[in-house]
PDB file of C-alpha atoms and ligand atoms in Angstrom:
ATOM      1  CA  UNK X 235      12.915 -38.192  29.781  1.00  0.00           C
ATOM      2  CA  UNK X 236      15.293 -36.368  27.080  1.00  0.00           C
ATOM      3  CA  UNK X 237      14.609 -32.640  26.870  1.00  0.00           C
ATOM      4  CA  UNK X 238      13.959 -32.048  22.934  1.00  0.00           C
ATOM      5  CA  UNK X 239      13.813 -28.905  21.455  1.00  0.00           C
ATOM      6  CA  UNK X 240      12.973 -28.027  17.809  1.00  0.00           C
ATOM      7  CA  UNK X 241      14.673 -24.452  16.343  1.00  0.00           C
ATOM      8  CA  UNK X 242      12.488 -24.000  13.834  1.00  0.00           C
ATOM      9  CA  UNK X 243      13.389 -21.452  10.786  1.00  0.00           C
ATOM     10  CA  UNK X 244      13.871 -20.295   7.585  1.00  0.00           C
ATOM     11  CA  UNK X 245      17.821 -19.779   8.160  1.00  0.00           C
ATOM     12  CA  UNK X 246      18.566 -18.172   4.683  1.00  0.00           C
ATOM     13  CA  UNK X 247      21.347 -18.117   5.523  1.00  0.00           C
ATOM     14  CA  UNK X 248      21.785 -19.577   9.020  1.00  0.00           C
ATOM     15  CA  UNK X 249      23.737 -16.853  10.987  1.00  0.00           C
ATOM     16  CA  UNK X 250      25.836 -16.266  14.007  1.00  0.00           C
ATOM     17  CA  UNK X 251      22.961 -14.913  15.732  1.00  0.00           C
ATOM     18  CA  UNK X 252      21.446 -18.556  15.005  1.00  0.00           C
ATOM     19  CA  UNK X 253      24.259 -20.467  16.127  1.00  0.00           C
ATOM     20  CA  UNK X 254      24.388 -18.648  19.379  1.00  0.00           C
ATOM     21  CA  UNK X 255      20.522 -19.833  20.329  1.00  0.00           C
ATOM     22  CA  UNK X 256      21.478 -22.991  19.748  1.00  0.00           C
ATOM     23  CA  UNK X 257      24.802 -23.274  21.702  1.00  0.00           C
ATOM     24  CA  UNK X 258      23.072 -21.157  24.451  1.00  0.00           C
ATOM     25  CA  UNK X 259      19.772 -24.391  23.936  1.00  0.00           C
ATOM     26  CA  UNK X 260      22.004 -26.926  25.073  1.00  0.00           C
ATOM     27  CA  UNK X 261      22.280 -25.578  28.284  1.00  0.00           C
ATOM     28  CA  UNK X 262      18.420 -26.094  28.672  1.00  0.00           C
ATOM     29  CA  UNK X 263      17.709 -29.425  26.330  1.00  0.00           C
ATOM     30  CA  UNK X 264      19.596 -32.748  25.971  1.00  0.00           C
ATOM     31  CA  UNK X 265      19.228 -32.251  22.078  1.00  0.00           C
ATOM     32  CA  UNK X 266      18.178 -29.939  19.466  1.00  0.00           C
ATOM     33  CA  UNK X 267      16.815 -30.168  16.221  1.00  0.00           C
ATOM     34  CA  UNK X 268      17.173 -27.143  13.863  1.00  0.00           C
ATOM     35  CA  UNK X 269      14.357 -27.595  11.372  1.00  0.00           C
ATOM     36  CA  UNK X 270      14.707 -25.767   8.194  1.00  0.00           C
ATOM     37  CA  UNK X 271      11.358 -25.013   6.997  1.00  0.00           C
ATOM     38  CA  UNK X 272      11.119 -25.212   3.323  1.00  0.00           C
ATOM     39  CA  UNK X 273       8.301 -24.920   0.459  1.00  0.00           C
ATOM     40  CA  UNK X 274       8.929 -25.910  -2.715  1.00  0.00           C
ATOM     41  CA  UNK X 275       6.753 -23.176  -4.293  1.00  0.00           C
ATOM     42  CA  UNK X 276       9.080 -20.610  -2.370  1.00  0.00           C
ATOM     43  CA  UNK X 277      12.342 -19.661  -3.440  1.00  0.00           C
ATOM     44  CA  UNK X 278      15.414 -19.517  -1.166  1.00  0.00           C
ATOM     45  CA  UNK X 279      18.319 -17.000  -1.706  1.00  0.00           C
ATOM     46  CA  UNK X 280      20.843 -19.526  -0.360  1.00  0.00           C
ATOM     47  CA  UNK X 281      20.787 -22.895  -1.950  1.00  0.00           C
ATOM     48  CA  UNK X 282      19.224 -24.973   0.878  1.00  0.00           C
ATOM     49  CA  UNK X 283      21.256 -28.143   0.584  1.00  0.00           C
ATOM     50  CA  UNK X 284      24.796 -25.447   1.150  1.00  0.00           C
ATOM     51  CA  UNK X 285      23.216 -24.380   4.158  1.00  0.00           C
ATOM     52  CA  UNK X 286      22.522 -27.868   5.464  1.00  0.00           C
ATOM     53  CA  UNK X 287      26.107 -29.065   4.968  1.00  0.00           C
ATOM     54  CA  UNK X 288      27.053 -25.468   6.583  1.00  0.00           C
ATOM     55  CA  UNK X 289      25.432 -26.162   9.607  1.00  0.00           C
ATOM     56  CA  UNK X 290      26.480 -29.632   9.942  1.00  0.00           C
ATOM     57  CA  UNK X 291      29.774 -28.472   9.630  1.00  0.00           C
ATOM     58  CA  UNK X 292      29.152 -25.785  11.909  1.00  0.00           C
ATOM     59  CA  UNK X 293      27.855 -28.488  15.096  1.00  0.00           C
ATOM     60  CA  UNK X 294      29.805 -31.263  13.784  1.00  0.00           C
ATOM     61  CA  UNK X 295      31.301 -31.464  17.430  1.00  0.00           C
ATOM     62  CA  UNK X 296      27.983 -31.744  18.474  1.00  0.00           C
ATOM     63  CA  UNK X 297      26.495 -35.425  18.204  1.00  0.00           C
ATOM     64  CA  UNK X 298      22.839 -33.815  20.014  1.00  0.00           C
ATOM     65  CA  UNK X 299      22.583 -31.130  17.236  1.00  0.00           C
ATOM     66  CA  UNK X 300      20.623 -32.832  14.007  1.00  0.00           C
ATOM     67  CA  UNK X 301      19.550 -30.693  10.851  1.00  0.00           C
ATOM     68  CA  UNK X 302      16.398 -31.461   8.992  1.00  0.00           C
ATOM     69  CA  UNK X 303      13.969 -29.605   6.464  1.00  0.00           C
ATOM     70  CA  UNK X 304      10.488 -29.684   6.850  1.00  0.00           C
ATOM     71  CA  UNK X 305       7.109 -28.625   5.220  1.00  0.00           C
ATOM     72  CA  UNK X 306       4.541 -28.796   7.252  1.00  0.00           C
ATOM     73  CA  UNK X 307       2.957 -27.428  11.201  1.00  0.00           C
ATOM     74  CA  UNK X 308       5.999 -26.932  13.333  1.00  0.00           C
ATOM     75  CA  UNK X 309       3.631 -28.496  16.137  1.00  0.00           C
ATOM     76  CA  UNK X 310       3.620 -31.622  13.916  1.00  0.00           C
ATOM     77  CA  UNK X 311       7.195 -31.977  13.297  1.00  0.00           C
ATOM     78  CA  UNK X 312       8.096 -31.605  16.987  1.00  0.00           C
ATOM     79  CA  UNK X 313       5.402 -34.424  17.825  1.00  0.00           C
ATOM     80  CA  UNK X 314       6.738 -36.971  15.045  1.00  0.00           C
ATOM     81  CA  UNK X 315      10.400 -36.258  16.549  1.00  0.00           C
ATOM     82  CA  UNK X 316       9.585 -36.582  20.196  1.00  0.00           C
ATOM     83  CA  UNK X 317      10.189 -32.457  20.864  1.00  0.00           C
ATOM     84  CA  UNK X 318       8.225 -30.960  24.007  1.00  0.00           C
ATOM     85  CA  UNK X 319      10.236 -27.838  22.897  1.00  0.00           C
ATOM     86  CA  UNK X 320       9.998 -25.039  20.263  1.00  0.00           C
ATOM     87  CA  UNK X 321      13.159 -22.851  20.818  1.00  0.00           C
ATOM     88  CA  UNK X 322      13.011 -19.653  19.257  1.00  0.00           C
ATOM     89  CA  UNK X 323      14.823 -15.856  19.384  1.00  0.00           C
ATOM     90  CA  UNK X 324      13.716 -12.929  20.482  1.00  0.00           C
ATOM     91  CA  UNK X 325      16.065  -9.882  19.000  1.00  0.00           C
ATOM     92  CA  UNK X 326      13.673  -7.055  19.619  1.00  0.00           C
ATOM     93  CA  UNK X 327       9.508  -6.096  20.070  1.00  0.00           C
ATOM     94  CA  UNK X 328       9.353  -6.554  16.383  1.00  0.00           C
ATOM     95  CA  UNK X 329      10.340 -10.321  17.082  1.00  0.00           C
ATOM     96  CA  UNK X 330       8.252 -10.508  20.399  1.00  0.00           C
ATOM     97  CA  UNK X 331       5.255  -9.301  18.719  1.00  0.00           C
ATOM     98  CA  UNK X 332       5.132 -12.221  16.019  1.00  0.00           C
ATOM     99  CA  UNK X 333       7.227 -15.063  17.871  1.00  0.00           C
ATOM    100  CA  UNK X 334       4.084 -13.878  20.846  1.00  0.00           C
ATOM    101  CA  UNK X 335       1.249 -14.971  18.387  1.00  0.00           C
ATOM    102  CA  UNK X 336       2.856 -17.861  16.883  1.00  0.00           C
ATOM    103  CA  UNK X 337       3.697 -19.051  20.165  1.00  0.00           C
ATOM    104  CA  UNK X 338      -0.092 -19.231  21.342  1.00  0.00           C
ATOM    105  CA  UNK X 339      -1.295 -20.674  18.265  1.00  0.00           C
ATOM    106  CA  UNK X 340       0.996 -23.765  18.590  1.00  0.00           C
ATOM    107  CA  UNK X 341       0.102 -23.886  21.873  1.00  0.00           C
ATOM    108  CA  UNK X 342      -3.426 -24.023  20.549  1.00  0.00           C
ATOM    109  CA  UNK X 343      -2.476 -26.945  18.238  1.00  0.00           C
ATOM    110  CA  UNK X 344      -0.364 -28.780  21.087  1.00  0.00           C
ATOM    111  CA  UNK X 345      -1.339 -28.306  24.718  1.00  0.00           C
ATOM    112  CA  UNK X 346       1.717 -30.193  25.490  1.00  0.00           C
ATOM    113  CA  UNK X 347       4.507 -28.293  23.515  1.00  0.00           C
ATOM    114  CA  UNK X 348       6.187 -25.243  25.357  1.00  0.00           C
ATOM    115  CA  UNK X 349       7.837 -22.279  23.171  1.00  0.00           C
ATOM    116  CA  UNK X 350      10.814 -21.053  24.584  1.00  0.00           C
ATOM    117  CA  UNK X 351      12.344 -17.940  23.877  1.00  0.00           C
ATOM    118  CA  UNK X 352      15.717 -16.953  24.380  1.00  0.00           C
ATOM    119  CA  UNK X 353      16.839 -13.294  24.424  1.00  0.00           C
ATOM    120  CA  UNK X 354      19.505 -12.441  21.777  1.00  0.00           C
ATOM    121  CA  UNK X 355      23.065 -11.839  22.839  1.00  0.00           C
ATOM    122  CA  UNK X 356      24.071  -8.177  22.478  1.00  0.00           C
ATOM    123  CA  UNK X 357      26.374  -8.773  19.732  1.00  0.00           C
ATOM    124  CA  UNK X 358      24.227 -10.692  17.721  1.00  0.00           C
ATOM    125  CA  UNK X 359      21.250  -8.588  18.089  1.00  0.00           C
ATOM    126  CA  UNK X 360      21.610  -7.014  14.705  1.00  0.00           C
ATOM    127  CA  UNK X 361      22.161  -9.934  12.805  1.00  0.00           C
ATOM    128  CA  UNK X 362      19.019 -10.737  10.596  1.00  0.00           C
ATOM    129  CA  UNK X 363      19.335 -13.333   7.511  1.00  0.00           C
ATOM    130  CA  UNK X 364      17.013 -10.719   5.638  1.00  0.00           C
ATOM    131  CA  UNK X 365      20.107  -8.233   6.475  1.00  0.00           C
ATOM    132  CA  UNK X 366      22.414 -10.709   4.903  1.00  0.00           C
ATOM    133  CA  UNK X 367      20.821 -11.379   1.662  1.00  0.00           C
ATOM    134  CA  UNK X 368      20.065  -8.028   1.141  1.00  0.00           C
ATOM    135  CA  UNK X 369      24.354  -7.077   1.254  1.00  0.00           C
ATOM    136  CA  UNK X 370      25.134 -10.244  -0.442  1.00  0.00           C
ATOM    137  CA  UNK X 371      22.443  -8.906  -3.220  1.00  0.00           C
ATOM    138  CA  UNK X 372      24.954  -6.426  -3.721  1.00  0.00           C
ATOM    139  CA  UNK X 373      28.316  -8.259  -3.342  1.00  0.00           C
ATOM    140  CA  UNK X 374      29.000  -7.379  -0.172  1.00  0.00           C
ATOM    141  CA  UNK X 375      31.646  -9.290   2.206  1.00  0.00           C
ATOM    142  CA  UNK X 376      28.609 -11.607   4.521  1.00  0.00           C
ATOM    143  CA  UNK X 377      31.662 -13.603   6.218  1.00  0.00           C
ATOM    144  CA  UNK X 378      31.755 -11.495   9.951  1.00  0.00           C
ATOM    145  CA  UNK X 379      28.160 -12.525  10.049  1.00  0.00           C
ATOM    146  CA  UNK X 380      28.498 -16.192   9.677  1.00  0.00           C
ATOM    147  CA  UNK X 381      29.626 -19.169  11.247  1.00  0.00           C
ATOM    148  CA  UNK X 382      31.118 -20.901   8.216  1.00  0.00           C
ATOM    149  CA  UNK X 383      32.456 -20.403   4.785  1.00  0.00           C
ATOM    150  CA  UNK X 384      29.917 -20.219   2.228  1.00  0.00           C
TER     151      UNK X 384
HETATM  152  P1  ADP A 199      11.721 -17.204  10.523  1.00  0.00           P
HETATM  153  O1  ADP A 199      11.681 -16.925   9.066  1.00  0.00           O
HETATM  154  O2  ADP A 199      10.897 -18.376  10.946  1.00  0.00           O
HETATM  155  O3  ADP A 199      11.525 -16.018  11.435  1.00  0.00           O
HETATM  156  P2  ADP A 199      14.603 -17.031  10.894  1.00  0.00           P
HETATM  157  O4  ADP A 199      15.527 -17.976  10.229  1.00  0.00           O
HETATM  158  O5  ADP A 199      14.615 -15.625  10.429  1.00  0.00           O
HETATM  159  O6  ADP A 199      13.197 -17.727  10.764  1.00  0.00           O
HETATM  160  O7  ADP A 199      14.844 -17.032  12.466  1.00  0.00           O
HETATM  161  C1  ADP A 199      14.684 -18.162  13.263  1.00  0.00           C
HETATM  162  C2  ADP A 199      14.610 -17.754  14.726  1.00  0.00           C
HETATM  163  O8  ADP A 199      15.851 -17.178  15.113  1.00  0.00           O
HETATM  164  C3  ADP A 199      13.548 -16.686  15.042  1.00  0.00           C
HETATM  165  O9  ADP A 199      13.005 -16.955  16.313  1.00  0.00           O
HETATM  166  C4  ADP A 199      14.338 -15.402  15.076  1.00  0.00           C
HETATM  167  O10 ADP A 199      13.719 -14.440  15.905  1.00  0.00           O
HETATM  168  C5  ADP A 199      15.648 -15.893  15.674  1.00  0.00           C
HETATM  169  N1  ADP A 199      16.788 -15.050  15.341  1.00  0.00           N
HETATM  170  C6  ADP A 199      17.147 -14.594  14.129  1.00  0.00           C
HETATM  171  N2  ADP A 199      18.272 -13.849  14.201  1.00  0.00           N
HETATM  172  C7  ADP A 199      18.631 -13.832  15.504  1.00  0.00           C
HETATM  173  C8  ADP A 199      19.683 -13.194  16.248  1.00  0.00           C
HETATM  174  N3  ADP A 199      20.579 -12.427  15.642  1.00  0.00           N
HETATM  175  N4  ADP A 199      19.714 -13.377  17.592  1.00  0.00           N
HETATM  176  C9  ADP A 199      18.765 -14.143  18.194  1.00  0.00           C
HETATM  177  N5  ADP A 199      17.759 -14.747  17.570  1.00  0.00           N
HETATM  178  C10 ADP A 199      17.664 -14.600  16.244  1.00  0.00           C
END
C-alpha cells in the first residue's frame, strides 16, 4: 500500500526549515501532501495563493509532492486523501509540548492515523515563519530563509 503522509501547516510563509521535513519525508512515505490550513475569517501575512505557486515551484521536480489548502480536522483531510500519516517538526520543547497534545488528540479522532515527527536539522532549527513575518514587517531581507523568490 502507498505510504501517505499529510504536512499539515500554516506555512506563512513556507520556509527552508519546511522544505527540509519534507525532502527528509520522502525518505519515509511514497508521497506527501503539504496541506495549507486556511480560514477565511483569519488573515494571512503572505498572500496564500503566492505561497502555493512558491511551493509548487519549489517541488516541481517532485511529481509525489502535491499542495492543497484546507479548512477543516487535519484527521479528516488525511482520511478523504488516503494519508495514514501526519508529518510534522519538532524544532525545540516549545514545539514538542504542543505538536505532543495535538498528536494524541488526532489520534483520539483516528485510531488509524500515526503522527510522525521529525527532528529539525541544525541549521534550520531557528527558522520560524512567525520569525519571518515579523523582519519582513520591518523590511528586512527574508531571502536566506526561503526556498524561493517571493
Ligand atoms: P503551525 O501553525 O500548524 O504550527 P507551521 O507552518 O508554523 O504550522 O509549521 C508546520 C510544521 O513545521 C510544525 O510541525 C512546525 O513545528 C514545523 N516547523 C516549522 N519550522 C520548522 C523548522 N525550522 N524545522 C523543522 N520543523 C519546523
Amino acid at each position: 500500500m502507498k505510504k501517505i503522509a499529510i504536512f499539515p501547516g500554516s506555512f506563512d510563509p513556507f520556509t527552508k526549515g519546511h522544505e527540509d521535513i519534507v525532502v527528509r519525508g520522502l525518505q519515509l512515505f511514497d508521497e506527501i501532501i503539504i496541506g495549507i490550513g486556511h480560514n477565511q475569517e483569519k488573515e494571512r501575512y503572505f498572500p496564500l495563493k503566492k505561497i502555493i505557486a512558491c511551493i509548487e515551484k519549489t517541488f516541481e521536480k517532485y511529481s509525489n509532492v502535491k499542495v492543497i489548502t484546507y479548512n477543516e480536522l487535519t484527521s479528516t483531510l488525511a482520511k478523504t486523501h488516503g494519508a495514514s500519516y501526519i508529518l510534522r517538526g519538532l524544532r525545540n520543547t516549545t514545539d514538542f509540548e504542543y505538536e505532543n497534545r495535538v498528536a494524541q488528540v488526532n489520534k483520539y479522532l483516528n485510531n488509524q492515523l500515526e503522527t510522525v515527527l521529525l527532528i529539525t536539522s541544525p541549521k534550520y532549527a531557528s527558522i520560524s515563519s512567525t520569525l519571518i513575518r515579523e523582519i519582513h514587517r520591518y523590511g528586512a531581507d527574508v531571502r536566506a530563509f526561503l526556498p524561493y523568490k517571493l
